Amino acid sequence: MTAAETSPEHLLSGPEKDPAGDAGHRDAPPRVGFFTDTSVCIGCKACEVACKEWNAIPEDGLSLSGMSYDNTQGLGASTWRHVAFIEQPTGSSGSRPPAPPAAPGPEGRALLPLTDAPAPAASAPGSGELRWLMSSDVCKHCTHAACLDVCPTGSLFRTEFGTVVVQEDICNGCGYCVPACPYGVIEQRPTDGRAFKCTLCYDRLGAGQEPACAKACPTESIQFGPLDELRERAALRVDQLHEAGVPEARLYGHEPDNGVGGDGAFFLLLDEPEVYGLPPAPVVTTRDLPAMWKHAGAAALSLLGGVTLSFALPALTRRKGSR
Amino acid sequence: MVEHAEFGSYYGRPVIKAPSWAARDIAGYFFLGGLAGAGSVVAAGAHLTGRTTTATAMKMSSLVAVGLSAAALVNDLGRPSRFANMLRVLKPTSPMSVGSWLLSVYGPAAGAAAFCAVTGRLPRIGAAATLGAALTGPAVATYTAVLASDTAVPAWHGAHRELPYLFAASATAAASGMALVTGATRESAPARCAAVLAAAADFAASAAVERRLGLVAETFRAGRAGALLRSARVLTGAGAVAAAGSGLLGAQARPVASAGGLALLTGSALTRFGIFAAGIASAEDPKYTVVPQRERLAAATAAA
Ligand code: SF4
Ligand code: SF4
Ligand code: SF4
């Protein structure tokens, strides 16, 4: 049973206190998720590697992309964590904000500068300054997950932890979840046809362990825990950065009233979401499903009416003796 | 309409993932489902008004079309052997699930209607099946619009209100085309009338889709989708004119009606392939995901 099945009108979109409970889990543990603080990410890709290792995900291409240090390029069937690398010119001549002072580290952790030392003037045009943005992306484990809503087999389901997982033995490879995801996360594996994505380490959660990617992250950029706690921590961290003179710090996906009812994995970003390849204001497609069914019903009736009319008109004209 | 919209992206990569569906299978399925569904309504009309040749031909056409469409669907599964999992649950939130159940009701009805018409056996059951197929057929023809719209694909989701009407019109054009090609000429007055109505509705719905989509409507005009949709419009228009014209001709009506019917069928198929291609194009360019969302955000901020 999906949440949406029990009462479609109210559970397709909007704030939703208890996704696991609404999916039929009794006495569910608190909902867990990720807060990824990209301001401390050093782009080491330990999360990517740990995820591949733990989940035994096959290799998916060894090409050089030309996209900075990012040769993984994006999330997909065989990449469930993806570290984005963005090089931006900073300073007076660029359109970007000036390089901020070194940002404070979160409590009790090593201080990691937001910017590198200025690049040599010869190598970069303009002001000659560059800033790095690095961010580890993952499935958002949406409160209203379009992938789960549209899956015709029930292969995608909501776990007792409030996360969204694919059951490999049920997926029939219809591929409907792929275009439904507003974040472009889930994908079919070409060799296999079935859909795969981050499970939020369902197996590890069951054993009381934290997910492999969070465990491997050396800077605690990836923080795992109960979603409520993470939201509080994230709000504090954003305030801290603003006070330290990093006004462009912002949270992404944390509000429970956003288009997908809040992301189970949300982020602290240092630029607009689309710069990281994230949609600025995604909406779960099934929010509009009642309207779609209504219009499809009206269109079906119009079809019936139009054809009926086509049979009635010739009969009428014939009765009037025109033929 | 936004000209030269500025937007940020990650190395120009798409934000969402386009479906990996094959155009032949899925756009073909949209066309065949429409032909079958609307065809069953025409068949029932012909059946009830004593146009026996047309009725039998349309019942056969619907059976073949629904059979082919089911084959296309199964063929497109990454794991065709697991087709049965489609009927594991009934999920109202999944148009594909609803559609699978719909087909499992419609398919047998269309089959029974064709079987009874061709063999002349069990006329009562045949009449009931004909009516059953005519009542579920329109849903088979329009639910595919919901199947496409219920995604994050900008060109499909953005048109979720208008797309069902366009699919209904296109399906009716295909079915009337089939009736003109396969039915008896003296029985073809309703098909001619339906062809004209369908072409008019098709043009009106297409215009409404493009108006609604704003910036994203570019994907309906550019590239492969644009070429397909332009050809579709020409064929649908010409088919409707030929259909209407054939009613005024006496002995020469047959070839004109057949040509018009073929044009209508091809036009309908091209419409579906065009809409499919527009959707893929809109998914592959991050502009069509980011800019409309930015505009929505800006509008919300302005309103607040
Ligand atoms: S981000 Fe995409 S794949 Fe992940 S839960 Fe949300 S809709 Fe599903
Ligand atoms: S591909 Fe698999 S997981 Fe995705 S919608 Fe189809 S059956 Fe569900
Ligand atoms: S939670 Fe587990 S499956 Fe998901 S990205 Fe992290 S390591 Fe991979």
mmCIF file of N, CA, C and O in Angstrom, chain A residues 4 68 70 73 75 84-85 148-153 168 170-174 176 179 183-184 188 192 194 272 274-275 279-283 285 288-289 293 295-296 298-300 310-311 318, chain B residues 8-11 13 15-17 20-21 42 45-46 51 77-79 82 85-86 88-89 91-96 138 142 146-147 149-152 157 161 164-165 172 190 194 197 293-294 296:
data_model
loop_
_atom_site.group_PDB
_atom_site.id
_atom_site.type_symbol
_atom_site.label_atom_id
_atom_site.label_comp_id
_atom_site.label_asym_id
_atom_site.label_seq_id
_atom_site.Cartn_x
_atom_site.Cartn_y
_atom_site.Cartn_z
ATOM 1 N N ALA A 4 -0.534 7.144 -1.004
ATOM 2 C CA ALA A 4 -1.526 7.768 -1.862
ATOM 3 C C ALA A 4 -2.756 6.895 -2.053
ATOM 4 O O ALA A 4 -3.821 7.388 -2.376
ATOM 5 N N SER A 68 35.422 19.267 -15.132
ATOM 6 C CA SER A 68 36.256 19.393 -13.943
ATOM 7 C C SER A 68 36.683 17.993 -13.463
ATOM 8 O O SER A 68 37.048 17.153 -14.273
ATOM 9 N N ASP A 70 34.774 15.805 -12.293
ATOM 10 C CA ASP A 70 33.598 14.942 -12.266
ATOM 11 C C ASP A 70 33.541 14.064 -13.510
ATOM 12 O O ASP A 70 33.078 14.506 -14.555
ATOM 13 N N GLN A 73 29.544 12.157 -13.654
ATOM 14 C CA GLN A 73 28.584 12.968 -14.422
ATOM 15 C C GLN A 73 27.183 13.090 -13.849
ATOM 16 O O GLN A 73 26.530 14.099 -14.064
ATOM 17 N N LEU A 75 23.753 11.089 -11.247
ATOM 18 C CA LEU A 75 23.185 9.898 -10.622
ATOM 19 C C LEU A 75 22.604 8.995 -11.695
ATOM 20 O O LEU A 75 22.209 9.455 -12.760
ATOM 21 N N ALA A 84 29.391 16.400 -7.423
ATOM 22 C CA ALA A 84 29.468 17.419 -8.469
ATOM 23 C C ALA A 84 30.626 18.363 -8.174
ATOM 24 O O ALA A 84 30.896 18.687 -7.014
ATOM 25 N N PHE A 85 31.306 18.796 -9.218
ATOM 26 C CA PHE A 85 32.418 19.757 -9.107
ATOM 27 C C PHE A 85 32.104 20.964 -9.979
ATOM 28 O O PHE A 85 31.932 20.821 -11.181
ATOM 29 N N LEU A 148 7.566 6.286 -6.759
ATOM 30 C CA LEU A 148 6.770 5.291 -6.044
ATOM 31 C C LEU A 148 5.301 5.370 -6.477
ATOM 32 O O LEU A 148 4.662 4.347 -6.719
ATOM 33 N N ASP A 149 4.787 6.589 -6.601
ATOM 34 C CA ASP A 149 3.383 6.756 -6.988
ATOM 35 C C ASP A 149 3.089 6.086 -8.332
ATOM 36 O O ASP A 149 2.060 5.445 -8.489
ATOM 37 N N VAL A 150 3.967 6.266 -9.321
ATOM 38 C CA VAL A 150 3.620 5.793 -10.666
ATOM 39 C C VAL A 150 3.992 4.336 -10.913
ATOM 40 O O VAL A 150 3.550 3.744 -11.894
ATOM 41 N N CYS A 151 4.809 3.744 -10.048
ATOM 42 C CA CYS A 151 5.266 2.362 -10.271
ATOM 43 C C CYS A 151 4.058 1.420 -10.329
ATOM 44 O O CYS A 151 3.305 1.311 -9.368
ATOM 45 N N PRO A 152 3.821 0.746 -11.463
ATOM 46 C CA PRO A 152 2.600 -0.053 -11.610
ATOM 47 C C PRO A 152 2.667 -1.406 -10.890
ATOM 48 O O PRO A 152 1.636 -2.034 -10.695
ATOM 49 N N THR A 153 3.863 -1.847 -10.523
ATOM 50 C CA THR A 153 3.981 -3.185 -9.947
ATOM 51 C C THR A 153 4.041 -3.175 -8.434
ATOM 52 O O THR A 153 3.970 -4.232 -7.806
ATOM 53 N N GLU A 168 13.980 -5.411 -6.204
ATOM 54 C CA GLU A 168 14.505 -5.887 -7.490
ATOM 55 C C GLU A 168 13.731 -7.070 -8.060
ATOM 56 O O GLU A 168 13.679 -7.260 -9.269
ATOM 57 N N ILE A 170 10.613 -7.590 -8.031
ATOM 58 C CA ILE A 170 9.262 -7.285 -8.499
ATOM 59 C C ILE A 170 9.286 -6.351 -9.705
ATOM 60 O O ILE A 170 8.423 -6.403 -10.571
ATOM 61 N N CYS A 171 10.299 -5.498 -9.769
ATOM 62 C CA CYS A 171 10.411 -4.542 -10.873
ATOM 63 C C CYS A 171 10.375 -5.292 -12.206
ATOM 64 O O CYS A 171 11.093 -6.266 -12.411
ATOM 65 N N ASN A 172 9.490 -4.839 -13.120
ATOM 66 C CA ASN A 172 9.431 -5.513 -14.421
ATOM 67 C C ASN A 172 10.065 -4.664 -15.521
ATOM 68 O O ASN A 172 9.920 -4.952 -16.701
ATOM 69 N N GLY A 173 10.765 -3.616 -15.115
ATOM 70 C CA GLY A 173 11.511 -2.841 -16.107
ATOM 71 C C GLY A 173 10.647 -1.986 -17.009
ATOM 72 O O GLY A 173 11.038 -1.683 -18.124
ATOM 73 N N CYS A 174 9.475 -1.560 -16.495
ATOM 74 C CA CYS A 174 8.607 -0.742 -17.344
ATOM 75 C C CYS A 174 9.196 0.647 -17.554
ATOM 76 O O CYS A 174 8.848 1.330 -18.510
ATOM 77 N N TYR A 176 8.697 3.407 -15.925
ATOM 78 C CA TYR A 176 7.821 4.557 -15.685
ATOM 79 C C TYR A 176 8.396 5.494 -14.617
ATOM 80 O O TYR A 176 8.250 6.712 -14.690
ATOM 81 N N PRO A 179 11.102 8.791 -15.915
ATOM 82 C CA PRO A 179 10.718 10.171 -16.221
ATOM 83 C C PRO A 179 9.839 10.789 -15.142
ATOM 84 O O PRO A 179 9.598 11.995 -15.179
ATOM 85 N N TYR A 183 13.820 14.794 -9.983
ATOM 86 C CA TYR A 183 15.233 15.073 -9.777
ATOM 87 C C TYR A 183 16.137 14.270 -10.716
ATOM 88 O O TYR A 183 17.359 14.361 -10.615
ATOM 89 N N GLY A 184 15.563 13.459 -11.575
ATOM 90 C CA GLY A 184 16.388 12.662 -12.486
ATOM 91 C C GLY A 184 17.285 11.677 -11.770
ATOM 92 O O GLY A 184 18.446 11.516 -12.135
ATOM 93 N N GLN A 188 17.022 2.962 -15.346
ATOM 94 C CA GLN A 188 17.090 1.535 -15.658
ATOM 95 C C GLN A 188 18.517 1.177 -16.046
ATOM 96 O O GLN A 188 19.162 1.926 -16.784
ATOM 97 N N ASP A 192 20.149 -4.766 -17.883
ATOM 98 C CA ASP A 192 19.284 -5.509 -16.991
ATOM 99 C C ASP A 192 17.821 -5.107 -17.183
ATOM 100 O O ASP A 192 16.916 -5.937 -17.093
ATOM 101 N N ARG A 194 15.977 -3.363 -15.316
ATOM 102 C CA ARG A 194 15.296 -2.963 -14.088
ATOM 103 C C ARG A 194 15.809 -1.623 -13.580
ATOM 104 O O ARG A 194 16.879 -1.162 -13.959
ATOM 105 N N GLU A 272 22.675 28.795 -6.610
ATOM 106 C CA GLU A 272 21.349 28.333 -7.015
ATOM 107 C C GLU A 272 21.382 26.825 -7.254
ATOM 108 O O GLU A 272 22.372 26.297 -7.764
ATOM 109 N N GLU A 274 20.131 24.988 -9.573
ATOM 110 C CA GLU A 274 20.356 24.524 -10.947
ATOM 111 C C GLU A 274 21.832 24.490 -11.310
ATOM 112 O O GLU A 274 22.248 23.748 -12.195
ATOM 113 N N VAL A 275 22.663 25.290 -10.581
ATOM 114 C CA VAL A 275 24.106 25.269 -10.819
ATOM 115 C C VAL A 275 24.678 23.889 -10.459
ATOM 116 O O VAL A 275 25.641 23.424 -11.059
ATOM 117 N N PRO A 279 16.816 20.718 -9.741
ATOM 118 C CA PRO A 279 15.690 21.558 -10.185
ATOM 119 C C PRO A 279 15.370 22.614 -9.127
ATOM 120 O O PRO A 279 15.344 22.292 -7.941
ATOM 121 N N PRO A 280 15.130 23.880 -9.536
ATOM 122 C CA PRO A 280 14.908 24.934 -8.538
ATOM 123 C C PRO A 280 13.616 24.785 -7.744
ATOM 124 O O PRO A 280 13.585 25.157 -6.579
ATOM 125 N N ALA A 281 12.567 24.285 -8.361
ATOM 126 C CA ALA A 281 11.291 24.169 -7.629
ATOM 127 C C ALA A 281 10.500 22.965 -8.130
ATOM 128 O O ALA A 281 9.456 23.113 -8.753
ATOM 129 N N PRO A 282 10.993 21.761 -7.874
ATOM 130 C CA PRO A 282 10.304 20.575 -8.398
ATOM 131 C C PRO A 282 8.971 20.332 -7.708
ATOM 132 O O PRO A 282 8.791 20.702 -6.559
ATOM 133 N N VAL A 283 8.045 19.733 -8.447
ATOM 134 C CA VAL A 283 6.732 19.386 -7.901
ATOM 135 C C VAL A 283 6.473 17.920 -8.250
ATOM 136 O O VAL A 283 6.741 17.496 -9.367
ATOM 137 N N THR A 285 4.725 15.011 -9.699
ATOM 138 C CA THR A 285 3.786 15.066 -10.827
ATOM 139 C C THR A 285 2.388 14.613 -10.428
ATOM 140 O O THR A 285 1.388 15.100 -10.950
ATOM 141 N N ASP A 288 -0.986 16.644 -9.629
ATOM 142 C CA ASP A 288 -2.002 17.016 -10.619
ATOM 143 C C ASP A 288 -2.763 15.814 -11.169
ATOM 144 O O ASP A 288 -3.541 15.960 -12.105
ATOM 145 N N LEU A 289 -2.538 14.638 -10.575
ATOM 146 C CA LEU A 289 -3.174 13.438 -11.138
ATOM 147 C C LEU A 289 -4.705 13.489 -11.085
ATOM 148 O O LEU A 289 -5.354 13.100 -12.065
ATOM 149 N N TRP A 293 -6.950 12.793 -14.409
ATOM 150 C CA TRP A 293 -8.009 11.779 -14.575
ATOM 151 C C TRP A 293 -9.325 12.454 -14.939
ATOM 152 O O TRP A 293 -10.092 11.941 -15.741
ATOM 153 N N HIS A 295 -9.762 15.261 -16.615
ATOM 154 C CA HIS A 295 -9.751 15.666 -18.022
ATOM 155 C C HIS A 295 -9.796 14.454 -18.948
ATOM 156 O O HIS A 295 -10.414 14.511 -20.016
ATOM 157 N N ALA A 296 -9.131 13.368 -18.552
ATOM 158 C CA ALA A 296 -9.168 12.166 -19.394
ATOM 159 C C ALA A 296 -10.598 11.630 -19.457
ATOM 160 O O ALA A 296 -11.060 11.190 -20.516
ATOM 161 N N ALA A 298 -13.372 13.435 -19.103
ATOM 162 C CA ALA A 298 -14.148 14.354 -19.947
ATOM 163 C C ALA A 298 -13.805 14.129 -21.419
ATOM 164 O O ALA A 298 -14.689 14.166 -22.282
ATOM 165 N N ALA A 299 -12.529 13.883 -21.702
ATOM 166 C CA ALA A 299 -12.123 13.661 -23.095
ATOM 167 C C ALA A 299 -12.735 12.362 -23.621
ATOM 168 O O ALA A 299 -13.176 12.292 -24.773
ATOM 169 N N ALA A 300 -12.796 11.324 -22.763
ATOM 170 C CA ALA A 300 -13.395 10.056 -23.183
ATOM 171 C C ALA A 300 -14.876 10.256 -23.492
ATOM 172 O O ALA A 300 -15.396 9.727 -24.480
ATOM 173 N N SER A 310 -21.800 11.859 -34.828
ATOM 174 C CA SER A 310 -21.495 11.527 -36.217
ATOM 175 C C SER A 310 -22.470 10.499 -36.777
ATOM 176 O O SER A 310 -22.701 10.461 -37.981
ATOM 177 N N PHE A 311 -23.006 9.676 -35.901
ATOM 178 C CA PHE A 311 -24.016 8.725 -36.371
ATOM 179 C C PHE A 311 -25.395 9.375 -36.411
ATOM 180 O O PHE A 311 -26.228 9.035 -37.245
ATOM 181 N N ARG A 318 -31.032 12.274 -43.247
ATOM 182 C CA ARG A 318 -31.733 11.339 -44.120
ATOM 183 C C ARG A 318 -33.233 11.389 -43.851
ATOM 184 O O ARG A 318 -34.038 11.360 -44.755
ATOM 185 N N GLY B 8 20.863 28.747 -15.219
ATOM 186 C CA GLY B 8 22.055 28.021 -14.819
ATOM 187 C C GLY B 8 21.859 26.544 -15.059
ATOM 188 O O GLY B 8 20.740 26.047 -15.066
ATOM 189 N N SER B 9 22.947 25.831 -15.292
ATOM 190 C CA SER B 9 22.842 24.380 -15.402
ATOM 191 C C SER B 9 24.183 23.774 -15.028
ATOM 192 O O SER B 9 25.182 24.483 -14.930
ATOM 193 N N TYR B 10 24.180 22.477 -14.809
ATOM 194 C CA TYR B 10 25.404 21.772 -14.482
ATOM 195 C C TYR B 10 25.982 21.209 -15.780
ATOM 196 O O TYR B 10 25.551 20.170 -16.262
ATOM 197 N N TYR B 11 26.904 21.913 -16.360
ATOM 198 C CA TYR B 11 27.537 21.526 -17.628
ATOM 199 C C TYR B 11 26.503 21.213 -18.712
ATOM 200 O O TYR B 11 26.724 20.353 -19.570
ATOM 201 N N ARG B 13 23.891 19.617 -18.559
ATOM 202 C CA ARG B 13 23.284 18.280 -18.476
ATOM 203 C C ARG B 13 21.800 18.385 -18.117
ATOM 204 O O ARG B 13 21.389 19.292 -17.409
ATOM 205 N N VAL B 15 18.300 17.971 -16.233
ATOM 206 C CA VAL B 15 17.987 17.846 -14.806
ATOM 207 C C VAL B 15 17.227 16.542 -14.556
ATOM 208 O O VAL B 15 17.517 15.814 -13.611
ATOM 209 N N ILE B 16 16.254 16.262 -15.421
ATOM 210 C CA ILE B 16 15.494 15.021 -15.257
ATOM 211 C C ILE B 16 15.998 13.989 -16.266
ATOM 212 O O ILE B 16 16.760 14.326 -17.174
ATOM 213 N N LYS B 17 15.558 12.769 -16.089
ATOM 214 C CA LYS B 17 15.952 11.724 -17.031
ATOM 215 C C LYS B 17 14.798 11.464 -18.003
ATOM 216 O O LYS B 17 13.660 11.252 -17.579
ATOM 217 N N SER B 20 13.448 5.867 -21.199
ATOM 218 C CA SER B 20 14.244 5.100 -22.159
ATOM 219 C C SER B 20 13.329 4.308 -23.086
ATOM 220 O O SER B 20 13.766 3.413 -23.781
ATOM 221 N N TRP B 21 12.038 4.651 -23.086
ATOM 222 C CA TRP B 21 11.067 3.965 -23.944
ATOM 223 C C TRP B 21 11.440 4.144 -25.409
ATOM 224 O O TRP B 21 11.862 5.224 -25.830
ATOM 225 N N VAL B 42 -16.922 3.438 -32.910
ATOM 226 C CA VAL B 42 -17.449 3.486 -34.278
ATOM 227 C C VAL B 42 -18.112 2.140 -34.617
ATOM 228 O O VAL B 42 -19.196 2.098 -35.221
ATOM 229 N N GLY B 45 -21.482 1.973 -33.035
ATOM 230 C CA GLY B 45 -22.425 2.821 -33.772
ATOM 231 C C GLY B 45 -22.880 2.140 -35.043
ATOM 232 O O GLY B 45 -24.082 2.109 -35.357
ATOM 233 N N ALA B 46 -21.944 1.559 -35.766
ATOM 234 C CA ALA B 46 -22.276 0.883 -37.014
ATOM 235 C C ALA B 46 -23.156 -0.335 -36.737
ATOM 236 O O ALA B 46 -24.123 -0.604 -37.454
ATOM 237 N N ARG B 51 -25.100 -0.967 -39.998
ATOM 238 C CA ARG B 51 -24.031 -0.879 -41.017
ATOM 239 C C ARG B 51 -23.083 -2.060 -40.795
ATOM 240 O O ARG B 51 -21.979 -1.916 -40.242
ATOM 241 N N LEU B 77 9.116 -3.626 -22.089
ATOM 242 C CA LEU B 77 9.530 -3.884 -20.712
ATOM 243 C C LEU B 77 10.984 -4.331 -20.689
ATOM 244 O O LEU B 77 11.419 -5.107 -21.532
ATOM 245 N N GLY B 78 11.717 -3.848 -19.720
ATOM 246 C CA GLY B 78 13.092 -4.299 -19.557
ATOM 247 C C GLY B 78 13.131 -5.781 -19.222
ATOM 248 O O GLY B 78 14.101 -6.475 -19.510
ATOM 249 N N ARG B 79 12.093 -6.261 -18.591
ATOM 250 C CA ARG B 79 11.961 -7.673 -18.231
ATOM 251 C C ARG B 79 10.612 -8.182 -18.723
ATOM 252 O O ARG B 79 9.670 -8.315 -17.933
ATOM 253 N N ARG B 82 8.408 -10.609 -16.935
ATOM 254 C CA ARG B 82 7.712 -10.221 -15.708
ATOM 255 C C ARG B 82 6.478 -9.379 -16.001
ATOM 256 O O ARG B 82 6.050 -8.591 -15.159
ATOM 257 N N ASN B 85 3.623 -9.029 -13.517
ATOM 258 C CA ASN B 85 3.708 -8.150 -12.348
ATOM 259 C C ASN B 85 2.876 -6.885 -12.505
ATOM 260 O O ASN B 85 2.581 -6.212 -11.526
ATOM 261 N N MET B 86 2.511 -6.547 -13.767
ATOM 262 C CA MET B 86 1.644 -5.395 -14.012
ATOM 263 C C MET B 86 0.317 -5.549 -13.271
ATOM 264 O O MET B 86 -0.293 -4.563 -12.870
ATOM 265 N N ARG B 88 -0.179 -7.193 -10.502
ATOM 266 C CA ARG B 88 0.071 -7.607 -9.133
ATOM 267 C C ARG B 88 -0.768 -6.762 -8.165
ATOM 268 O O ARG B 88 -1.241 -7.232 -7.133
ATOM 269 N N VAL B 89 -0.884 -5.477 -8.486
ATOM 270 C CA VAL B 89 -1.648 -4.550 -7.641
ATOM 271 C C VAL B 89 -2.496 -3.664 -8.554
ATOM 272 O O VAL B 89 -2.232 -3.596 -9.745
ATOM 273 N N LYS B 91 -3.189 0.230 -8.683
ATOM 274 C CA LYS B 91 -2.790 1.486 -8.047
ATOM 275 C C LYS B 91 -3.388 2.659 -8.801
ATOM 276 O O LYS B 91 -2.964 2.956 -9.908
ATOM 277 N N PRO B 92 -4.359 3.347 -8.219
ATOM 278 C CA PRO B 92 -4.942 4.509 -8.907
ATOM 279 C C PRO B 92 -3.909 5.607 -9.173
ATOM 280 O O PRO B 92 -4.110 6.424 -10.066
ATOM 281 N N THR B 93 -2.813 5.639 -8.388
ATOM 282 C CA THR B 93 -1.815 6.685 -8.607
ATOM 283 C C THR B 93 -0.891 6.352 -9.762
ATOM 284 O O THR B 93 -0.063 7.164 -10.137
ATOM 285 N N SER B 94 -0.997 5.149 -10.323
ATOM 286 C CA SER B 94 -0.149 4.767 -11.444
ATOM 287 C C SER B 94 -0.989 4.578 -12.701
ATOM 288 O O SER B 94 -1.686 3.574 -12.840
ATOM 289 N N PRO B 95 -0.955 5.541 -13.620
ATOM 290 C CA PRO B 95 -1.728 5.389 -14.856
ATOM 291 C C PRO B 95 -1.375 4.098 -15.593
ATOM 292 O O PRO B 95 -2.228 3.528 -16.268
ATOM 293 N N MET B 96 -0.134 3.627 -15.426
ATOM 294 C CA MET B 96 0.227 2.390 -16.126
ATOM 295 C C MET B 96 -0.499 1.201 -15.513
ATOM 296 O O MET B 96 -0.909 0.277 -16.224
ATOM 297 N N PRO B 138 -13.213 4.414 -25.160
ATOM 298 C CA PRO B 138 -12.784 5.818 -25.022
ATOM 299 C C PRO B 138 -11.752 6.009 -23.905
ATOM 300 O O PRO B 138 -10.843 6.827 -24.022
ATOM 301 N N THR B 142 -7.925 7.594 -24.143
ATOM 302 C CA THR B 142 -7.481 8.838 -23.486
ATOM 303 C C THR B 142 -6.562 8.622 -22.294
ATOM 304 O O THR B 142 -5.823 9.524 -21.929
ATOM 305 N N VAL B 146 -2.802 10.564 -19.903
ATOM 306 C CA VAL B 146 -2.449 10.670 -18.486
ATOM 307 C C VAL B 146 -1.129 9.945 -18.228
ATOM 308 O O VAL B 146 -0.277 10.416 -17.472
ATOM 309 N N LEU B 147 -0.953 8.810 -18.901
ATOM 310 C CA LEU B 147 0.296 8.052 -18.759
ATOM 311 C C LEU B 147 1.496 8.947 -19.079
ATOM 312 O O LEU B 147 2.492 8.971 -18.353
ATOM 313 N N SER B 149 1.442 12.388 -19.276
ATOM 314 C CA SER B 149 1.467 13.627 -18.477
ATOM 315 C C SER B 149 1.923 13.402 -17.053
ATOM 316 O O SER B 149 2.431 14.315 -16.419
ATOM 317 N N ASP B 150 1.704 12.207 -16.525
ATOM 318 C CA ASP B 150 2.023 11.956 -15.125
ATOM 319 C C ASP B 150 3.513 11.635 -14.970
ATOM 320 O O ASP B 150 3.898 10.606 -14.421
ATOM 321 N N THR B 151 4.332 12.519 -15.485
ATOM 322 C CA THR B 151 5.782 12.407 -15.407
ATOM 323 C C THR B 151 6.317 13.815 -15.175
ATOM 324 O O THR B 151 5.558 14.774 -15.200
ATOM 325 N N ALA B 152 7.625 13.915 -15.010
ATOM 326 C CA ALA B 152 8.244 15.243 -14.867
ATOM 327 C C ALA B 152 8.651 15.803 -16.225
ATOM 328 O O ALA B 152 9.295 16.846 -16.286
ATOM 329 N N HIS B 157 3.930 16.933 -19.002
ATOM 330 C CA HIS B 157 3.229 17.326 -17.772
ATOM 331 C C HIS B 157 2.595 18.694 -17.920
ATOM 332 O O HIS B 157 1.477 18.922 -17.452
ATOM 333 N N ARG B 161 -3.632 19.114 -18.950
ATOM 334 C CA ARG B 161 -5.077 19.377 -19.064
ATOM 335 C C ARG B 161 -5.566 19.146 -20.494
ATOM 336 O O ARG B 161 -6.661 18.639 -20.716
ATOM 337 N N PRO B 164 -5.347 14.961 -22.993
ATOM 338 C CA PRO B 164 -6.384 13.940 -23.199
ATOM 339 C C PRO B 164 -7.322 14.284 -24.358
ATOM 340 O O PRO B 164 -7.736 13.386 -25.107
ATOM 341 N N TYR B 165 -7.644 15.569 -24.523
ATOM 342 C CA TYR B 165 -8.546 15.946 -25.616
ATOM 343 C C TYR B 165 -7.860 15.754 -26.964
ATOM 344 O O TYR B 165 -8.466 15.306 -27.932
ATOM 345 N N THR B 172 -9.999 9.467 -32.647
ATOM 346 C CA THR B 172 -11.205 9.478 -33.483
ATOM 347 C C THR B 172 -10.842 9.647 -34.956
ATOM 348 O O THR B 172 -11.446 9.017 -35.834
ATOM 349 N N PRO B 190 -21.342 8.435 -41.383
ATOM 350 C CA PRO B 190 -20.885 8.779 -40.022
ATOM 351 C C PRO B 190 -19.359 8.918 -39.942
ATOM 352 O O PRO B 190 -18.866 9.810 -39.245
ATOM 353 N N ALA B 194 -17.387 12.069 -38.592
ATOM 354 C CA ALA B 194 -16.447 11.951 -37.469
ATOM 355 C C ALA B 194 -15.063 12.457 -37.863
ATOM 356 O O ALA B 194 -14.352 13.068 -37.057
ATOM 357 N N LEU B 197 -15.110 16.265 -37.655
ATOM 358 C CA LEU B 197 -15.142 16.686 -36.243
ATOM 359 C C LEU B 197 -13.781 16.450 -35.581
ATOM 360 O O LEU B 197 -13.262 17.303 -34.854
ATOM 361 N N GLN B 293 10.311 26.481 -13.903
ATOM 362 C CA GLN B 293 10.294 26.422 -12.430
ATOM 363 C C GLN B 293 10.734 27.760 -11.842
ATOM 364 O O GLN B 293 10.172 28.227 -10.840
ATOM 365 N N ARG B 294 11.728 28.383 -12.460
ATOM 366 C CA ARG B 294 12.176 29.720 -12.020
ATOM 367 C C ARG B 294 11.040 30.719 -12.146
ATOM 368 O O ARG B 294 10.816 31.542 -11.257
ATOM 369 N N ARG B 296 7.892 30.107 -12.109
ATOM 370 C CA ARG B 296 6.881 29.820 -11.085
ATOM 371 C C ARG B 296 7.320 30.402 -9.743
ATOM 372 O O ARG B 296 6.532 31.010 -9.016
#
